[in-house]
Coordinates of N, CA and C in Angstrom, one line a residue:
M1210 N 124.5 64.6 138.1 CA 123.9 65.4 137.0 C 122.3 65.3 137.1
P1211 N 121.7 64.2 137.5 CA 120.3 64.2 137.7 C 119.8 65.2 138.7
R1212 N 120.6 65.5 139.8 CA 120.2 66.5 140.8 C 120.2 67.9 140.2
A1213 N 121.1 68.2 139.3 CA 121.2 69.5 138.7 C 120.0 69.7 137.8
A1214 N 119.6 68.7 137.1 CA 118.4 68.8 136.2 C 117.1 68.9 137.0
A1215 N 117.0 68.2 138.1 CA 115.9 68.4 139.0 C 115.8 69.7 139.6
A1216 N 117.0 70.3 140.0 CA 117.0 71.6 140.6 C 116.6 72.7 139.6
L1217 N 117.1 72.5 138.3 CA 116.8 73.4 137.3 C 115.3 73.4 137.0
L1218 N 114.7 72.2 137.0 CA 113.2 72.0 136.7 C 112.4 72.7 137.9
A1219 N 112.9 72.5 139.1 CA 112.2 73.1 140.2 C 112.3 74.7 140.2
A1220 N 113.4 75.2 139.7 CA 113.6 76.6 139.6 C 112.7 77.2 138.5
V1221 N 112.5 76.5 137.4 CA 111.6 76.9 136.3 C 110.2 76.9 136.8
V1222 N 109.8 75.9 137.5 CA 108.4 75.8 138.0 C 108.1 76.9 139.0
L1223 N 109.1 77.2 139.9 CA 109.0 78.2 140.9 C 108.9 79.6 140.2
L1224 N 109.7 79.8 139.2 CA 109.7 81.1 138.5 C 108.4 81.3 137.7
A1225 N 107.9 80.2 137.1 CA 106.6 80.3 136.4 C 105.4 80.6 137.3
S1226 N 105.5 80.2 138.6 CA 104.4 80.5 139.5 C 104.4 81.9 139.9
F1227 N 105.5 82.6 139.8 CA 105.6 84.0 140.2 C 105.3 85.0 139.0
T1228 N 105.3 84.4 137.8 CA 105.1 85.2 136.6 C 103.6 85.6 136.5
P1229 N 103.3 86.9 136.4 CA 101.9 87.3 136.4 C 101.2 86.9 135.1
A1230 N 99.9 86.6 135.2 CA 99.2 86.1 134.0 C 99.1 87.3 133.0
Q1231 N 99.1 87.0 131.7 CA 98.9 88.0 130.7 C 97.5 88.4 130.6
H1232 N 97.3 89.7 130.4 CA 96.0 90.3 130.4 C 95.5 90.3 128.9
T1233 N 94.4 89.7 128.6 CA 93.9 89.7 127.2 C 92.7 90.6 127.1
L1234 N 93.0 91.9 126.8 CA 91.9 92.8 126.6 C 91.3 92.6 125.2
K1235 N 90.0 92.7 125.0 CA 89.4 92.5 123.7 C 88.2 93.3 123.5
I1236 N 87.9 93.7 122.3 CA 86.7 94.3 121.9 C 85.7 93.1 121.6
A1237 N 84.8 92.8 122.5 CA 84.0 91.6 122.3 C 82.9 91.7 121.3
E1238 N 82.3 92.9 121.2 CA 81.2 93.1 120.3 C 81.1 94.6 119.9
I1239 N 80.7 94.8 118.6 CA 80.5 96.1 118.1 C 79.1 96.0 117.4
E1240 N 78.2 96.9 117.8 CA 76.9 96.9 117.2 C 76.6 98.4 116.7
L1241 N 76.1 98.5 115.5 CA 75.6 99.7 114.9 C 74.1 99.5 114.6
D1242 N 73.3 100.2 115.4 CA 71.8 99.9 115.3 C 71.0 101.2 115.1
H1243 N 69.8 101.0 114.8 CA 68.8 102.1 114.8 C 68.5 102.4 116.2
L1244 N 68.1 103.6 116.5 CA 67.7 104.0 117.8 C 66.2 104.6 117.6
R1245 N 65.3 103.8 118.1 CA 63.9 104.2 118.0 C 63.3 104.3 119.4
G1246 N 62.9 105.5 119.8 CA 62.3 105.7 121.2 C 63.2 105.3 122.3
G1247 N 64.5 105.5 122.1 CA 65.5 105.2 123.1 C 65.9 103.7 123.2
V1248 N 65.4 102.9 122.2 CA 65.6 101.5 122.2 C 66.5 101.1 121.0
F1249 N 67.5 100.3 121.3 CA 68.3 99.8 120.2 C 67.5 98.8 119.3
E1250 N 67.5 99.0 118.0 CA 66.8 98.0 117.1 C 67.9 97.5 116.1
P1251 N 68.1 96.2 116.0 CA 69.1 95.7 115.2 C 69.0 96.2 113.7
N1252 N 70.2 96.4 113.1 CA 70.3 96.9 111.7 C 71.4 96.1 111.1
P1253 N 71.1 94.8 110.7 CA 72.2 94.0 110.1 C 72.8 94.5 108.8
S1254 N 72.0 95.3 108.1 CA 72.5 95.9 106.8 C 73.5 97.0 107.0
R1255 N 73.5 97.6 108.1 CA 74.4 98.8 108.4 C 74.2 99.9 107.4
V1256 N 73.0 100.1 107.0 CA 72.7 101.2 106.1 C 71.8 102.2 106.8
F1257 N 72.2 103.5 106.9 CA 71.5 104.5 107.6 C 71.1 105.6 106.7
S1258 N 70.0 106.2 106.9 CA 69.5 107.4 106.1 C 69.7 108.7 106.9
A1259 N 69.7 109.8 106.1 CA 69.9 111.1 106.7 C 68.8 111.4 107.7
G1260 N 69.2 112.0 108.9 CA 68.3 112.3 109.9 C 68.0 111.1 110.8
E1261 N 68.5 110.0 110.5 CA 68.2 108.8 111.4 C 69.3 108.6 112.4
P1262 N 68.9 108.5 113.7 CA 69.9 108.4 114.7 C 70.6 107.0 114.6
V1263 N 72.0 107.1 114.6 CA 72.8 105.9 114.5 C 73.3 105.6 115.9
A1264 N 73.0 104.4 116.5 CA 73.4 104.1 117.8 C 74.5 103.1 117.8
L1265 N 75.5 103.4 118.6 CA 76.7 102.5 118.7 C 76.7 101.9 120.1
R1266 N 77.0 100.6 120.1 CA 77.2 99.8 121.4 C 78.4 99.0 121.2
V1267 N 79.4 99.2 122.1 CA 80.7 98.5 122.1 C 80.8 97.8 123.4
T1268 N 81.2 96.5 123.4 CA 81.4 95.7 124.6 C 82.9 95.4 124.7
L1269 N 83.5 95.9 125.8 CA 85.0 95.7 126.0 C 85.1 94.6 127.1
S1270 N 85.9 93.6 126.9 CA 86.2 92.6 127.9 C 87.5 92.9 128.5
V1271 N 87.5 93.1 129.8 CA 88.8 93.4 130.6 C 89.0 92.3 131.6
P1272 N 90.0 91.5 131.5 CA 90.1 90.4 132.4 C 90.6 90.7 133.8
A1273 N 91.1 91.9 134.1 CA 91.7 92.2 135.4 C 91.3 93.6 135.7
A1274 N 91.5 94.0 137.0 CA 91.2 95.4 137.4 C 92.2 96.3 136.9
L1275 N 92.0 96.8 135.7 CA 93.0 97.7 135.0 C 92.2 98.9 134.5
P1276 N 92.9 100.1 134.5 CA 92.2 101.2 133.9 C 92.3 101.0 132.3
V1277 N 91.3 101.5 131.6 CA 91.2 101.3 130.2 C 91.1 102.6 129.5
R1278 N 91.8 102.8 128.4 CA 91.6 104.0 127.6 C 90.9 103.5 126.3
F1279 N 89.8 104.2 126.0 CA 89.0 103.8 124.8 C 89.0 104.9 123.8
E1280 N 89.2 104.6 122.5 CA 89.2 105.7 121.5 C 88.3 105.2 120.3
A1281 N 87.6 106.2 119.8 CA 86.7 106.0 118.6 C 87.0 107.1 117.6
K1282 N 87.1 106.7 116.3 CA 87.3 107.6 115.2 C 86.3 107.4 114.1
L1283 N 85.7 108.4 113.6 CA 84.8 108.3 112.4 C 85.6 108.7 111.2
V1284 N 85.8 107.8 110.3 CA 86.7 108.0 109.1 C 85.9 108.2 107.9
H1285 N 86.1 109.3 107.2 CA 85.5 109.7 106.0 C 85.8 108.7 104.8
P1286 N 84.9 108.6 103.8 CA 85.2 107.7 102.7 C 86.6 108.0 102.0
L1287 N 87.0 109.2 102.0 CA 88.3 109.5 101.3 C 89.5 109.4 102.3
G1288 N 89.3 109.1 103.5 CA 90.4 108.9 104.4 C 90.6 109.7 105.6
P1289 N 90.2 111.0 105.6 CA 90.5 111.8 106.8 C 89.5 111.5 108.0
V1290 N 90.0 111.7 109.2 CA 89.2 111.4 110.4 C 88.3 112.7 110.6
I1291 N 87.0 112.4 110.7 CA 86.1 113.5 110.8 C 85.8 113.8 112.3
K1292 N 85.7 112.8 113.1 CA 85.4 113.0 114.5 C 86.3 112.0 115.3
A1293 N 86.8 112.4 116.4 CA 87.6 111.5 117.3 C 87.2 111.8 118.7
V1294 N 87.0 110.7 119.5 CA 86.7 110.9 120.9 C 87.5 109.8 121.7
S1295 N 87.9 110.1 122.9 CA 88.6 109.1 123.7 C 88.1 109.3 125.2
Q1296 N 88.2 108.2 125.9 CA 87.6 108.2 127.3 C 88.5 107.3 128.1
N1297 N 88.8 107.7 129.3 CA 89.5 106.9 130.3 C 88.5 106.3 131.2
L1298 N 88.5 104.9 131.3 CA 87.6 104.2 132.1 C 88.3 103.7 133.4
E1299 N 87.6 103.8 134.5 CA 88.1 103.3 135.8 C 88.2 101.8 135.8
P1300 N 89.1 101.3 136.6 CA 89.2 99.8 136.7 C 88.0 99.2 137.3
L1301 N 87.6 98.0 136.8 CA 86.5 97.3 137.4 C 87.1 96.3 138.4
P1302 N 86.4 96.1 139.5 CA 87.0 95.1 140.5 C 87.0 93.7 139.8
R1303 N 88.2 93.1 139.9 CA 88.4 91.8 139.3 C 88.2 91.7 137.8
G1304 N 88.1 92.8 137.1 CA 87.9 92.8 135.6 C 86.4 92.7 135.4
G1305 N 86.1 92.5 134.1 CA 84.7 92.4 133.7 C 84.5 92.9 132.3
E1306 N 83.3 93.4 132.1 CA 82.9 94.0 130.8 C 82.4 95.4 130.9
W1307 N 82.9 96.2 130.0 CA 82.4 97.6 129.9 C 81.4 97.6 128.7
V1308 N 80.2 98.1 128.8 CA 79.4 98.3 127.6 C 79.2 99.8 127.4
L1309 N 79.8 100.3 126.3 CA 79.8 101.7 126.0 C 78.7 102.0 124.9
T1310 N 77.9 103.0 125.1 CA 76.9 103.4 124.1 C 77.1 104.8 123.7
A1311 N 76.7 105.1 122.5 CA 76.7 106.5 122.0 C 75.8 106.6 120.8
V1312 N 75.3 107.8 120.6 CA 74.5 108.1 119.4 C 75.4 109.0 118.5
L1313 N 75.6 108.6 117.3 CA 76.4 109.3 116.3 C 75.6 110.4 115.6
D1314 N 76.1 111.6 115.5 CA 75.5 112.7 114.8 C 76.1 112.7 113.4
L1315 N 75.4 112.3 112.4 CA 76.0 112.3 111.0 C 75.4 113.4 110.2
S1316 N 74.6 114.3 110.7 CA 74.0 115.3 109.9 C 75.0 116.2 109.2
G1317 N 74.8 116.5 108.0 CA 75.7 117.3 107.2 C 76.8 116.5 106.5
L1318 N 76.9 115.2 106.7 CA 77.9 114.5 106.0 C 77.4 114.0 104.7
P1319 N 78.3 113.9 103.7 CA 77.8 113.4 102.4 C 77.6 111.9 102.4
E1320 N 76.9 111.4 101.4 CA 76.6 110.0 101.2 C 77.9 109.2 101.0
G1321 N 78.0 108.0 101.6 CA 79.2 107.2 101.3 C 79.4 106.1 102.4
Y1322 N 80.4 105.3 102.2 CA 80.8 104.3 103.2 C 81.8 104.9 104.2
Y1323 N 81.4 104.8 105.4 CA 82.2 105.4 106.5 C 82.7 104.2 107.4
R1324 N 83.9 104.5 108.0 CA 84.5 103.4 108.9 C 84.6 104.0 110.3
L1325 N 84.2 103.2 111.2 CA 84.3 103.6 112.6 C 85.4 102.8 113.2
A1326 N 86.6 103.4 113.5 CA 87.8 102.7 114.0 C 87.8 102.8 115.5
L1327 N 87.9 101.7 116.2 CA 87.8 101.6 117.7 C 89.2 101.0 118.2
A1328 N 89.6 101.5 119.3 CA 90.8 101.0 119.9 C 90.7 101.1 121.5
A1329 N 91.3 100.1 122.1 CA 91.3 100.1 123.6 C 92.6 99.7 124.1
E1330 N 93.1 100.4 125.2 CA 94.4 100.1 125.8 C 94.2 99.8 127.3
A1331 N 94.9 98.7 127.7 CA 94.9 98.4 129.2 C 96.1 97.5 129.5
G1332 N 96.7 97.8 130.6 CA 97.8 96.9 131.0 C 98.9 96.7 130.0
G1333 N 99.2 97.7 129.2 CA 100.3 97.5 128.2 C 99.9 96.9 126.9
S1334 N 98.6 96.4 126.8 CA 98.2 95.8 125.5 C 97.2 96.7 124.9
R1335 N 97.1 96.6 123.5 CA 96.2 97.5 122.7 C 95.5 96.6 121.7
V1336 N 94.2 96.8 121.6 CA 93.4 96.1 120.6 C 92.7 97.1 119.7
E1337 N 92.6 96.8 118.5 CA 91.9 97.6 117.5 C 90.9 96.8 116.7
D1338 N 89.8 97.5 116.3 CA 88.8 96.9 115.5 C 88.1 98.0 114.8
S1339 N 87.3 97.6 113.7 CA 86.6 98.7 113.0 C 85.3 98.1 112.4
V1340 N 84.4 98.9 112.1 CA 83.2 98.5 111.4 C 82.9 99.5 110.3
V1341 N 82.4 99.0 109.2 CA 82.0 99.9 108.1 C 80.5 99.9 107.9
F1342 N 80.0 101.1 107.6 CA 78.6 101.3 107.4 C 78.4 102.3 106.2
Y1343 N 77.2 102.2 105.7 CA 76.8 103.1 104.6 C 75.8 104.2 105.1
Y1344 N 76.1 105.4 104.8 CA 75.3 106.5 105.2 C 74.7 107.2 104.0
R1345 N 73.3 107.2 103.9 CA 72.7 107.9 102.8 C 72.4 109.4 103.2
G1346 N 73.4 110.2 102.9 CA 73.3 111.6 103.3 C 72.5 112.4 102.3
L1347 N 72.2 113.6 102.7 CA 71.4 114.5 101.8 C 72.2 114.9 100.5
V1348 N 73.5 114.9 100.6 CA 74.3 115.3 99.5 C 75.2 114.1 99.1
A1349 N 75.2 113.8 97.8 CA 76.1 112.7 97.3 C 77.5 113.2 97.3
L1350 N 78.4 112.3 97.6 CA 79.8 112.6 97.5 C 80.3 112.7 96.1
R1351 N 80.9 113.8 95.8 CA 81.4 114.0 94.4 C 82.9 114.3 94.4
N1352 N 83.6 113.5 93.7 CA 85.1 113.9 93.5 C 85.2 114.6 92.2
V1353 N 85.8 115.8 92.3 CA 86.1 116.6 91.2 C 87.5 116.4 90.8
V1354 N 87.7 115.9 89.6 CA 89.1 115.6 89.1 C 89.4 116.6 88.0
E1355 N 90.6 117.1 88.1 CA 91.1 118.0 87.0 C 91.9 117.1 86.0
A1356 N 91.5 117.1 84.8 CA 92.3 116.3 83.8 C 93.0 117.3 82.9
L1357 N 94.2 117.0 82.6 CA 95.0 117.8 81.7 C 95.2 117.0 80.4
Y1358 N 95.0 117.7 79.3 CA 95.2 117.1 78.0 C 96.3 117.8 77.3
E1359 N 97.1 117.0 76.6 CA 98.3 117.5 75.9 C 98.1 117.2 74.4
V1360 N 98.1 118.2 73.5 CA 97.9 118.0 72.1 C 99.3 118.3 71.4
R1361 N 99.7 117.4 70.7 CA 101.0 117.5 69.9 C 100.7 117.5 68.4
V1362 N 101.2 118.4 67.7 CA 101.1 118.4 66.2 C 102.4 118.3 65.7
E1363 N 102.6 117.2 64.9 CA 103.9 116.9 64.3 C 103.7 116.9 62.8
G1364 N 104.8 117.2 62.1 CA 104.8 117.1 60.6 C 105.2 118.4 60.0
E1365 N 105.2 118.4 58.7 CA 105.7 119.6 57.9 C 104.5 120.3 57.3
G1366 N 104.6 121.6 57.0 CA 103.6 122.3 56.3 C 102.9 123.4 57.2
D1367 N 102.0 124.1 56.6 CA 101.4 125.2 57.3 C 100.1 124.7 58.0
L1368 N 99.8 125.2 59.2 CA 98.6 124.8 59.9 C 97.8 126.1 60.1
E1369 N 96.7 126.1 59.4 CA 95.8 127.3 59.5 C 94.8 127.1 60.5
T1370 N 94.2 126.0 60.7 CA 93.1 125.7 61.6 C 93.4 124.4 62.3
L1371 N 93.2 124.4 63.6 CA 93.3 123.2 64.4 C 92.1 123.1 65.3
I1372 N 91.3 122.0 65.0 CA 90.1 121.8 65.8 C 90.3 120.5 66.6
V1373 N 90.3 120.6 67.9 CA 90.5 119.5 68.8 C 89.2 119.1 69.5
A1374 N 88.8 117.9 69.4 CA 87.6 117.5 70.1 C 88.0 116.7 71.3
L1375 N 87.7 117.2 72.5 CA 88.0 116.5 73.8 C 86.7 115.9 74.3
P1376 N 86.8 114.8 75.0 CA 85.6 114.3 75.6 C 85.0 115.2 76.7
N1377 N 83.8 115.4 76.6 CA 83.1 116.2 77.6 C 82.0 115.4 78.3
D1378 N 82.2 114.2 78.4 CA 81.2 113.3 79.1 C 81.5 113.3 80.6
P1379 N 80.6 113.6 81.5 CA 80.9 113.6 82.9 C 81.2 112.2 83.4
L1380 N 80.9 111.1 82.7 CA 81.1 109.8 83.1 C 82.3 109.2 82.4
T1381 N 83.2 110.0 81.8 CA 84.4 109.5 81.2 C 85.3 108.8 82.2
R1382 N 85.7 107.6 81.8 CA 86.6 106.9 82.7 C 88.1 107.2 82.3
L1383 N 88.8 107.7 83.3 CA 90.2 108.1 83.0 C 91.0 106.8 83.0
V1384 N 91.9 106.8 82.0 CA 92.8 105.6 81.9 C 93.7 105.4 83.1
G1385 N 94.3 106.4 83.6 CA 95.2 106.3 84.7 C 94.6 106.3 86.1
E1386 N 93.3 106.4 86.1 CA 92.5 106.4 87.4 C 92.9 107.7 88.1
P1387 N 91.9 108.4 88.7 CA 92.2 109.6 89.4 C 92.9 109.3 90.7
L1388 N 93.8 110.2 91.0 CA 94.5 110.1 92.3 C 93.7 110.8 93.3
T1389 N 93.3 110.1 94.3 CA 92.5 110.7 95.4 C 93.5 111.0 96.6
T1390 N 93.2 112.0 97.3 CA 94.0 112.3 98.5 C 93.1 112.5 99.7
P1391 N 93.6 112.0 100.9 CA 92.8 112.2 102.1 C 92.7 113.6 102.5
R1392 N 93.5 114.5 101.9 CA 93.4 115.9 102.2 C 93.1 116.7 101.0
P1393 N 91.8 116.8 100.6 CA 91.5 117.5 99.3 C 91.9 119.0 99.4
S1394 N 92.2 119.5 98.2 CA 92.6 120.9 98.1 C 91.5 121.9 98.4
A1395 N 90.2 121.4 98.1 CA 89.1 122.3 98.4 C 87.8 121.4 98.6
V1396 N 86.9 122.0 99.3 CA 85.6 121.3 99.6 C 84.5 122.3 99.0
L1397 N 83.7 121.8 98.1 CA 82.7 122.5 97.5 C 81.3 122.1 98.2
R1398 N 80.5 123.1 98.5 CA 79.2 122.9 99.1 C 78.2 123.6 98.4
D1399 N 77.1 122.9 98.1 CA 75.9 123.6 97.5 C 75.0 124.2 98.6
G1400 N 73.8 124.7 98.2 CA 72.9 125.3 99.1 C 72.4 124.3 100.2
L1401 N 72.5 123.0 100.0 CA 72.0 122.1 101.0 C 73.1 121.7 102.0
G1402 N 74.3 122.2 101.8 CA 75.4 121.9 102.7 C 76.4 121.0 102.1

């Protein structure tokens, strides 16, 4: 019996030596910075103003010579994807790091918190990460909510006049909270866009 256990142990060790190593792809770093004169300037607050170039730098760590597919999506504060890009990257010899840079064009977007969703795929594994930033656009984001009021009159007798006073305050807080949808039924734009 000890010979069978030794043979089984030898077979397991031999099999483990032929098993390929797992590839651990990772998004090592995401930076959203100011871009001044073609130079990245750190912006730890992640607050950007209208007309200001927003520079993105992403570092991907690829442990083996594998082709990589990289995706980036700019997500609106209400949920829909505004812009999406993807790129296929050639394998690096023996693996290494890809440093991807881009300048985001946010002109015409309303003010609010945006999310940049990043994903990379290589060797059958997929990693995802995201970063949130605040953009001070020229136009503030406004949600228009339609509120329906129901008036019930109960009792006996004649009703000659009914005066109903409904709240007309633009800052009224709705009890049920407004239902927001990532696909609004309409988009209203003023003269500034």
